[in-house]
Tab-separated table of C-alpha atoms in Angstrom:
chain	number	residue	atom	x	y	z
A	1	UNK	CA	-9.216	9.841	-16.524
A	2	UNK	CA	-8.430	8.380	-13.070
A	3	UNK	CA	-5.934	5.562	-13.157
A	4	UNK	CA	-8.384	3.179	-11.536
A	5	UNK	CA	-10.797	3.616	-14.461
A	6	UNK	CA	-8.216	2.381	-16.984
A	7	UNK	CA	-8.433	-1.170	-18.169
A	8	UNK	CA	-5.507	-3.382	-17.217
A	9	UNK	CA	-3.806	-3.116	-20.581
A	10	UNK	CA	-4.015	0.681	-20.682
A	11	UNK	CA	-2.865	0.968	-17.049
A	12	UNK	CA	0.216	-1.080	-17.786
A	13	UNK	CA	0.890	0.874	-20.951
A	14	UNK	CA	0.704	4.142	-19.017
A	15	UNK	CA	3.002	2.730	-16.348
A	16	UNK	CA	5.466	1.731	-19.077
A	17	UNK	CA	5.339	5.130	-20.754
A	18	UNK	CA	7.737	8.069	-20.200
A	19	UNK	CA	5.236	9.838	-17.913
A	20	UNK	CA	6.232	9.609	-14.224
A	21	UNK	CA	2.802	8.409	-13.082
A	22	UNK	CA	1.665	5.875	-12.253
A	23	UNK	CA	4.928	5.109	-10.524
A	24	UNK	CA	6.155	2.934	-7.704
A	25	UNK	CA	3.815	4.327	-5.099
A	26	UNK	CA	0.744	3.586	-7.199
A	27	UNK	CA	2.058	0.106	-7.967
A	28	UNK	CA	2.589	-0.466	-4.255
A	29	UNK	CA	-1.074	0.411	-3.626
A	30	UNK	CA	-2.132	-1.880	-6.467
A	31	UNK	CA	-0.028	-4.736	-5.038
A	32	UNK	CA	-1.723	-4.287	-1.659
A	33	UNK	CA	-5.168	-4.218	-3.286
A	34	UNK	CA	-4.347	-7.445	-5.113
A	35	UNK	CA	-3.262	-9.044	-1.835
A	36	UNK	CA	-6.575	-7.964	-0.271
A	37	UNK	CA	-8.505	-9.370	-3.246
A	38	UNK	CA	-6.780	-12.715	-3.045
A	39	UNK	CA	-7.372	-12.939	0.713
A	40	UNK	CA	-11.038	-12.163	0.057
A	41	UNK	CA	-11.170	-14.848	-2.609
A	42	UNK	CA	-9.702	-17.578	-0.360
A	43	UNK	CA	-12.152	-16.604	2.378
A	44	UNK	CA	-15.045	-16.952	-0.077
A	45	UNK	CA	-13.691	-20.325	-1.217
A	46	UNK	CA	-13.759	-21.484	2.429
A	47	UNK	CA	-17.284	-20.393	3.211
A	48	UNK	CA	-19.916	-23.140	2.805
A	49	UNK	CA	-17.261	-25.734	2.166
A	50	UNK	CA	-17.424	-29.157	3.811
A	51	UNK	CA	-14.997	-29.451	6.711
A	52	UNK	CA	-14.769	-25.703	7.258
A	53	UNK	CA	-18.212	-25.102	8.802
A	54	UNK	CA	-16.759	-23.945	12.110
A	55	UNK	CA	-14.808	-21.190	10.362
A	56	UNK	CA	-17.722	-19.740	8.390
A	57	UNK	CA	-18.325	-16.700	10.624
A	58	UNK	CA	-14.625	-15.857	10.785
A	59	UNK	CA	-14.223	-16.208	7.033
A	60	UNK	CA	-17.231	-13.975	6.453
A	61	UNK	CA	-15.558	-11.311	8.625
A	62	UNK	CA	-12.248	-11.743	6.782
A	63	UNK	CA	-13.983	-11.370	3.411
A	64	UNK	CA	-15.724	-8.223	4.608
A	65	UNK	CA	-12.509	-6.685	5.996
A	66	UNK	CA	-10.497	-7.606	2.860
A	67	UNK	CA	-13.137	-5.939	0.721
A	68	UNK	CA	-12.876	-2.716	2.686
A	69	UNK	CA	-9.065	-2.698	2.471
A	70	UNK	CA	-9.285	-3.424	-1.242
A	71	UNK	CA	-11.590	-0.448	-1.786
A	72	UNK	CA	-9.344	1.928	0.173
A	73	UNK	CA	-6.190	0.698	-1.551
A	74	UNK	CA	-7.702	1.100	-4.979
A	75	UNK	CA	-8.346	4.748	-4.141
A	76	UNK	CA	-4.729	5.065	-2.978
A	77	UNK	CA	-3.546	4.297	-6.511
A	78	UNK	CA	-4.698	7.714	-7.675
A	79	UNK	CA	-3.938	9.404	-4.328
A	80	UNK	CA	-0.267	8.542	-4.726
A	81	UNK	CA	-0.083	9.884	-8.248
A	82	UNK	CA	-1.979	13.022	-7.231
A	83	UNK	CA	0.499	13.564	-4.394
A	84	UNK	CA	3.402	13.274	-6.802
A	85	UNK	CA	1.772	15.753	-9.143
A	86	UNK	CA	1.332	18.213	-6.247
A	87	UNK	CA	5.103	18.081	-5.678
A	88	UNK	CA	5.721	18.868	-9.340
A	89	UNK	CA	3.277	21.778	-9.191
A	90	UNK	CA	4.992	23.127	-6.086
A	91	UNK	CA	8.397	23.071	-7.786
A	92	UNK	CA	6.945	25.046	-10.698
A	93	UNK	CA	5.785	27.940	-8.503
A	94	UNK	CA	7.397	31.335	-9.240
A	95	UNK	CA	10.509	32.303	-7.292
A	96	UNK	CA	11.299	35.711	-8.575
A	97	UNK	CA	10.880	37.537	-5.230
A	98	UNK	CA	11.785	36.702	-1.652
A	99	UNK	CA	8.114	36.308	-0.873
A	100	UNK	CA	7.608	33.924	-3.793
A	101	UNK	CA	10.667	31.961	-2.787
A	102	UNK	CA	9.386	31.601	0.767
A	103	UNK	CA	5.949	30.519	-0.433
A	104	UNK	CA	7.489	28.048	-2.926
A	105	UNK	CA	9.712	26.454	-0.316
A	106	UNK	CA	6.790	26.046	2.096
A	107	UNK	CA	4.587	24.586	-0.647
A	108	UNK	CA	7.288	22.107	-1.640
A	109	UNK	CA	7.771	20.934	1.889
A	110	UNK	CA	4.035	20.475	2.413
A	111	UNK	CA	3.732	18.583	-0.840
A	112	UNK	CA	6.676	16.333	0.045
A	113	UNK	CA	5.147	15.523	3.408
A	114	UNK	CA	1.882	14.556	1.714
A	115	UNK	CA	3.821	12.507	-0.789
A	116	UNK	CA	5.467	10.666	2.080
A	117	UNK	CA	2.265	10.153	4.077
A	118	UNK	CA	0.218	8.631	1.255
A	119	UNK	CA	2.551	5.618	0.773
A	120	UNK	CA	2.986	5.386	4.551
A	121	UNK	CA	-0.758	4.836	4.813
A	122	UNK	CA	-0.489	2.247	2.062
A	123	UNK	CA	2.192	0.427	3.977
A	124	UNK	CA	0.073	0.460	7.129
A	125	UNK	CA	-2.937	-0.915	5.241
A	126	UNK	CA	-0.844	-3.555	3.513
A	127	UNK	CA	0.529	-4.650	6.871
A	128	UNK	CA	-3.055	-5.262	8.011
A	129	UNK	CA	-3.795	-7.106	4.794
A	130	UNK	CA	-0.934	-9.581	5.412
A	131	UNK	CA	-2.630	-10.466	8.701
A	132	UNK	CA	-5.826	-11.373	6.816
A	133	UNK	CA	-3.803	-13.281	4.222
A	134	UNK	CA	-2.079	-15.141	7.025
A	135	UNK	CA	-5.411	-16.163	8.547
A	136	UNK	CA	-6.735	-17.596	5.249
A	137	UNK	CA	-3.372	-19.249	4.597
A	138	UNK	CA	-3.402	-21.123	7.899
A	139	UNK	CA	-7.107	-21.777	8.233
A	140	UNK	CA	-8.684	-21.398	4.837
A	141	UNK	CA	-9.462	-23.845	2.062
A	142	UNK	CA	-6.329	-25.907	1.541
A	143	UNK	CA	-7.045	-26.082	-2.159
A	144	UNK	CA	-6.360	-22.351	-2.318
A	145	UNK	CA	-3.278	-22.291	-0.100
A	146	UNK	CA	-1.024	-21.065	-2.884
A	147	UNK	CA	-3.449	-18.191	-3.580
A	148	UNK	CA	-3.183	-17.237	0.078
A	149	UNK	CA	0.606	-17.504	-0.119
A	150	UNK	CA	0.647	-15.122	-3.097
A	151	UNK	CA	-1.511	-12.722	-1.096
A	152	UNK	CA	1.084	-12.840	1.697
A	153	UNK	CA	3.913	-12.151	-0.740
A	154	UNK	CA	2.048	-9.385	-2.499
A	155	UNK	CA	1.313	-7.704	0.819
A	156	UNK	CA	4.994	-7.943	1.834
A	157	UNK	CA	5.964	-6.398	-1.518
A	158	UNK	CA	3.399	-3.648	-1.099
A	159	UNK	CA	4.724	-2.704	2.326
A	160	UNK	CA	8.360	-2.593	1.278
A	161	UNK	CA	7.549	-0.799	-1.973
A	162	UNK	CA	5.454	1.818	-0.237
A	163	UNK	CA	8.153	2.392	2.383
A	164	UNK	CA	10.751	2.992	-0.283
A	165	UNK	CA	8.513	5.747	-1.613
A	166	UNK	CA	8.251	7.206	1.868
A	167	UNK	CA	12.011	7.219	2.289
A	168	UNK	CA	12.736	8.952	-1.014
A	169	UNK	CA	10.469	11.802	0.054
A	170	UNK	CA	11.928	11.970	3.523
A	171	UNK	CA	15.336	12.650	1.983
A	172	UNK	CA	14.088	16.074	0.784
A	173	UNK	CA	12.084	17.066	3.846
A	174	UNK	CA	13.596	19.602	6.278
A	175	UNK	CA	11.342	18.966	9.316
A	176	UNK	CA	13.555	16.871	11.584
A	177	UNK	CA	10.742	15.877	13.932
A	178	UNK	CA	8.664	14.639	10.979
A	179	UNK	CA	11.637	12.715	9.642
A	180	UNK	CA	12.385	11.099	13.000
A	181	UNK	CA	8.766	10.066	13.683
A	182	UNK	CA	8.092	8.682	10.209
A	183	UNK	CA	11.579	7.137	9.931
A	184	UNK	CA	11.099	5.242	13.144
A	185	UNK	CA	7.855	3.730	11.921
A	186	UNK	CA	9.401	2.913	8.523
A	187	UNK	CA	12.292	1.022	10.152
A	188	UNK	CA	9.969	-0.929	12.396
A	189	UNK	CA	7.659	-1.951	9.576
A	190	UNK	CA	10.527	-2.945	7.267
A	191	UNK	CA	11.923	-5.408	9.795
A	192	UNK	CA	8.544	-6.702	10.941
A	193	UNK	CA	7.054	-7.376	7.480
A	194	UNK	CA	9.975	-9.493	6.337
A	195	UNK	CA	9.783	-11.632	9.455
A	196	UNK	CA	5.994	-11.830	9.203
A	197	UNK	CA	6.163	-13.129	5.653
A	198	UNK	CA	8.784	-15.696	6.567
A	199	UNK	CA	6.716	-16.967	9.501
A	200	UNK	CA	3.510	-17.236	7.440
A	201	UNK	CA	5.085	-18.962	4.466
A	202	UNK	CA	6.585	-21.555	6.811
A	203	UNK	CA	3.061	-22.918	7.098
A	204	UNK	CA	2.875	-23.697	3.385
A	205	UNK	CA	3.633	-27.280	2.438
A	206	UNK	CA	3.263	-28.151	-1.219
């Protein structure tokens, strides 16, 4: 059964079990999806509310965008686990002959790249989600400001968590160009997301 079809209790139980999936990458995707859902919620709580009439069109757009991010990030929960399983499958390939060894090494490297790119995409999406969360935090219904703040924090956590999963896979990849290109983006996002969260939360006064 896909992870996304489990109820919350069963999902957490499987996470807590001795099986390696769902792991940190899937949880990063879940964190980002939660951030998107909270951003969507605050937007909905702003629409048709007195005093926020001028923001209605913008909030409708935010709600729509947040929904789309949420849907993609939900799918990423299983994509990350599938990518990890592909790495395990590659490592189990036969290696009795030189040809098998060559094929196995190539398969492992391809699987590791995929396992790095899936959480990288999650980090990119989560970075976009924090922008939506920031908009509803600063402009949305003030009665839901803490919900927006949690969305910001969950998006930050999702970005950093996903990037850790990228880095652990980079450590086993041999393609130096791939490592340099991805590593450069990872470093940039790590520094930017921390500052972005700090700037956004400075607008919260409770």
